[in-house]
Short mmCIF file of C-alpha atoms in Angstrom, two decimals:
data_model
loop_
_atom_site.label_atom_id
_atom_site.label_comp_id
_atom_site.label_asym_id
_atom_site.label_seq_id
_atom_site.Cartn_x
_atom_site.Cartn_y
_atom_site.Cartn_z
CA UNK A 1 0.29 -0.07 -0.08
CA UNK A 2 0.98 3.71 -0.54
CA UNK A 3 0.03 6.70 -0.41
CA UNK A 4 -0.14 9.38 -2.55
CA UNK A 5 -1.87 13.13 -2.85
CA UNK A 6 -4.87 13.85 -4.50
CA UNK A 7 -5.47 15.85 -7.34
CA UNK A 8 -6.33 19.10 -4.69
CA UNK A 9 -3.40 18.51 -1.80
CA UNK A 10 -5.25 18.57 0.85
CA UNK A 11 -6.15 14.96 1.32
CA UNK A 12 -4.13 11.75 1.39
CA UNK A 13 -5.55 8.66 -0.82
CA UNK A 14 -4.69 5.13 -0.24
CA UNK A 15 -3.87 3.39 -2.61
CA UNK A 16 -4.09 -0.84 -2.70
CA UNK A 17 -1.85 -1.68 -4.93
CA UNK A 18 -1.61 -5.42 -4.00
CA UNK A 19 -5.00 -6.32 -6.16
CA UNK A 20 -3.20 -4.41 -9.05
CA UNK A 21 0.19 -6.82 -8.76
CA UNK A 22 -2.25 -10.11 -8.92
CA UNK A 23 -3.79 -8.70 -11.90
CA UNK A 24 -2.32 -10.45 -15.58
CA UNK A 25 -4.03 -7.10 -16.56
CA UNK A 26 -1.53 -5.28 -15.16
CA UNK A 27 1.12 -6.41 -16.55
CA UNK A 28 1.41 -5.67 -21.01
CA UNK A 29 3.51 -8.31 -21.18
CA UNK A 30 2.10 -10.92 -19.30
CA UNK A 31 -1.06 -10.29 -21.63
CA UNK A 32 1.11 -11.88 -24.53
CA UNK A 33 2.74 -14.95 -22.60
CA UNK A 34 -0.80 -15.56 -21.57
CA UNK A 35 -2.22 -15.76 -25.09
CA UNK A 36 0.38 -17.63 -25.94
CA UNK A 37 -0.07 -20.24 -22.65
CA UNK A 38 -3.00 -19.58 -20.44
CA UNK A 39 -1.68 -20.73 -17.85
CA UNK A 40 0.87 -17.95 -17.49
CA UNK A 41 0.57 -15.27 -14.45
CA UNK A 42 2.15 -13.83 -12.03
CA UNK A 43 4.29 -15.38 -10.25
CA UNK A 44 5.09 -15.43 -6.65
CA UNK A 45 9.55 -14.15 -6.79
CA UNK A 46 10.78 -17.50 -5.11
CA UNK A 47 8.37 -19.99 -8.23
CA UNK A 48 10.78 -18.32 -11.24
CA UNK A 49 13.29 -20.37 -13.05
CA UNK A 50 16.23 -17.92 -12.44
CA UNK A 51 15.58 -17.66 -9.14
CA UNK A 52 15.41 -21.14 -8.41
CA UNK A 53 18.53 -21.72 -10.69
CA UNK A 54 20.63 -19.59 -8.72
CA UNK A 55 19.30 -20.68 -5.25
CA UNK A 56 19.45 -24.99 -5.82
CA UNK A 57 23.03 -24.07 -7.39
CA UNK A 58 23.96 -22.27 -4.25
CA UNK A 59 22.62 -24.97 -2.06
CA UNK A 60 24.14 -27.95 -4.34
CA UNK A 61 27.92 -25.75 -4.12
CA UNK A 62 27.21 -25.71 -0.10
CA UNK A 63 25.79 -29.55 0.03
CA UNK A 64 28.90 -30.94 -2.70
CA UNK A 65 31.30 -28.18 -0.59
CA UNK A 66 30.44 -30.18 2.50
CA UNK A 67 30.99 -33.77 0.80
CA UNK A 68 34.18 -32.31 -0.37
CA UNK A 69 35.33 -31.99 3.23
CA UNK A 70 34.22 -35.53 4.49
CA UNK A 71 35.40 -37.21 1.64
CA UNK A 72 38.38 -35.46 1.40
CA UNK A 73 39.49 -35.99 4.85
CA UNK A 74 38.91 -39.76 3.97
CA UNK A 75 41.24 -39.78 1.06
CA UNK A 76 45.16 -39.84 1.68
CA UNK A 77 47.85 -41.32 -0.62
CA UNK A 78 50.47 -42.31 0.97
CA UNK A 79 53.95 -42.11 -0.78
CA UNK A 80 57.33 -43.27 0.27
CA UNK A 81 57.68 -39.04 0.24
CA UNK A 82 54.62 -39.07 2.24
CA UNK A 83 56.14 -40.98 5.12
CA UNK A 84 58.94 -38.96 4.67
CA UNK A 85 57.25 -35.40 5.91
CA UNK A 86 56.60 -34.06 9.11
CA UNK A 87 53.79 -34.26 11.18
CA UNK A 88 52.82 -30.32 10.08
CA UNK A 89 53.61 -30.98 6.19
CA UNK A 90 51.21 -33.90 6.50
CA UNK A 91 48.73 -31.80 7.60
CA UNK A 92 49.22 -29.32 5.22
CA UNK A 93 49.06 -31.04 2.51
CA UNK A 94 46.26 -33.07 3.30
CA UNK A 95 44.08 -29.86 4.25
CA UNK A 96 45.24 -29.04 0.31
CA UNK A 97 44.02 -32.26 -0.38
CA UNK A 98 40.94 -31.22 1.28
CA UNK A 99 40.25 -28.11 -0.03
CA UNK A 100 40.56 -29.40 -3.53
CA UNK A 101 38.58 -31.67 -3.42
CA UNK A 102 35.38 -29.73 -0.82
CA UNK A 103 36.17 -27.49 -3.81
CA UNK A 104 35.69 -29.65 -7.32
CA UNK A 105 32.61 -31.41 -5.49
CA UNK A 106 31.19 -28.00 -5.32
CA UNK A 107 31.60 -26.98 -8.11
CA UNK A 108 29.99 -30.14 -10.13
CA UNK A 109 26.86 -30.37 -7.57
CA UNK A 110 26.35 -26.21 -7.64
CA UNK A 111 26.03 -27.08 -12.16
CA UNK A 112 23.94 -30.39 -11.23
CA UNK A 113 21.66 -28.80 -8.90
CA UNK A 114 21.34 -25.47 -11.47
CA UNK A 115 20.61 -27.24 -14.40
CA UNK A 116 18.01 -29.83 -12.55
CA UNK A 117 16.42 -27.22 -11.22
CA UNK A 118 15.85 -24.58 -14.43
CA UNK A 119 14.69 -27.99 -16.76
CA UNK A 120 11.82 -28.56 -13.75
CA UNK A 121 10.89 -25.14 -13.71
CA UNK A 122 10.51 -24.74 -16.12
CA UNK A 123 8.36 -27.86 -17.78
CA UNK A 124 6.06 -27.43 -14.46
CA UNK A 125 5.89 -24.00 -16.13
CA UNK A 126 4.97 -25.18 -19.48
CA UNK A 127 2.56 -27.87 -18.45
CA UNK A 128 0.81 -26.05 -15.44
CA UNK A 129 1.18 -29.01 -13.31
CA UNK A 130 3.55 -30.18 -10.07
CA UNK A 131 4.04 -33.51 -10.19
CA UNK A 132 6.27 -36.82 -10.82
CA UNK A 133 6.19 -36.33 -14.24
CA UNK A 134 8.54 -33.14 -14.20
CA UNK A 135 11.19 -34.80 -12.18
CA UNK A 136 11.06 -37.81 -14.17
CA UNK A 137 11.45 -35.67 -17.68
CA UNK A 138 13.79 -33.23 -16.01
CA UNK A 139 16.11 -36.12 -14.49
CA UNK A 140 16.54 -37.76 -18.14
CA UNK A 141 17.06 -34.70 -19.75
CA UNK A 142 20.20 -33.55 -17.26
CA UNK A 143 21.12 -37.04 -16.85
CA UNK A 144 21.27 -37.35 -20.81
CA UNK A 145 23.20 -34.02 -20.80
CA UNK A 146 25.39 -34.93 -18.29
CA UNK A 147 26.31 -38.19 -20.00
CA UNK A 148 26.40 -37.12 -23.70
CA UNK A 149 29.76 -36.54 -24.07
CA UNK A 150 29.90 -40.47 -23.83
CA UNK A 151 28.11 -40.84 -26.81
CA UNK A 152 24.60 -42.80 -27.45
CA UNK A 153 25.04 -45.56 -25.28
CA UNK A 154 26.48 -43.77 -22.27
CA UNK A 155 23.69 -40.35 -22.59
CA UNK A 156 20.80 -43.20 -22.63
CA UNK A 157 21.91 -45.21 -19.49
CA UNK A 158 22.55 -41.20 -17.69
CA UNK A 159 19.16 -40.05 -18.86
CA UNK A 160 17.72 -43.48 -16.85
CA UNK A 161 19.52 -43.66 -14.55
CA UNK A 162 19.17 -39.96 -13.48
CA UNK A 163 15.22 -40.27 -14.24
CA UNK A 164 14.72 -43.00 -11.56
CA UNK A 165 16.89 -41.64 -9.50
CA UNK A 166 14.59 -38.16 -9.91
CA UNK A 167 11.57 -40.26 -9.87
CA UNK A 168 12.69 -42.04 -6.64
CA UNK A 169 13.77 -39.24 -4.61
CA UNK A 170 9.86 -37.40 -5.85
CA UNK A 171 8.15 -40.83 -4.51
CA UNK A 172 9.77 -40.74 -1.28
CA UNK A 173 9.22 -37.33 -0.28
CA UNK A 174 5.56 -37.86 -1.03
CA UNK A 175 4.93 -35.44 -4.38
#
């Protein structure tokens, strides 16, 4: 709600913008989109594909970083040079390896999370339905894109595997 001076300038008139913001008639660009797809309306800011993609990319990066720290702490190569190092040098090498693994996992999880979320959100907004089909289709597309460098067989396996995992997670989460 905002206050505005009336034409006479003597009293304030209270304007309610919430009803106008909820109406598709207030946005000419949305009128054009609605004529193409009648399911498009005004979305909450966290329902947009770009917002969801950014948030899930960041959260995926954080989760990947944590996985990298945990798994990096277990993964040490014990070479002859490593055995000759002092405890302080071993700690430095261990932390360096853990940081590198954490950064690698964070980048990969962020990319995968952002890619999957962007595809699923666009499918959901296009179909105007939130169901398991969106997750399975997005999983297939994302898995296929991730495995595309390996050839047709790898793409098919990546599609099937990621789709099965996405469908299982949707079923497990109760959607």
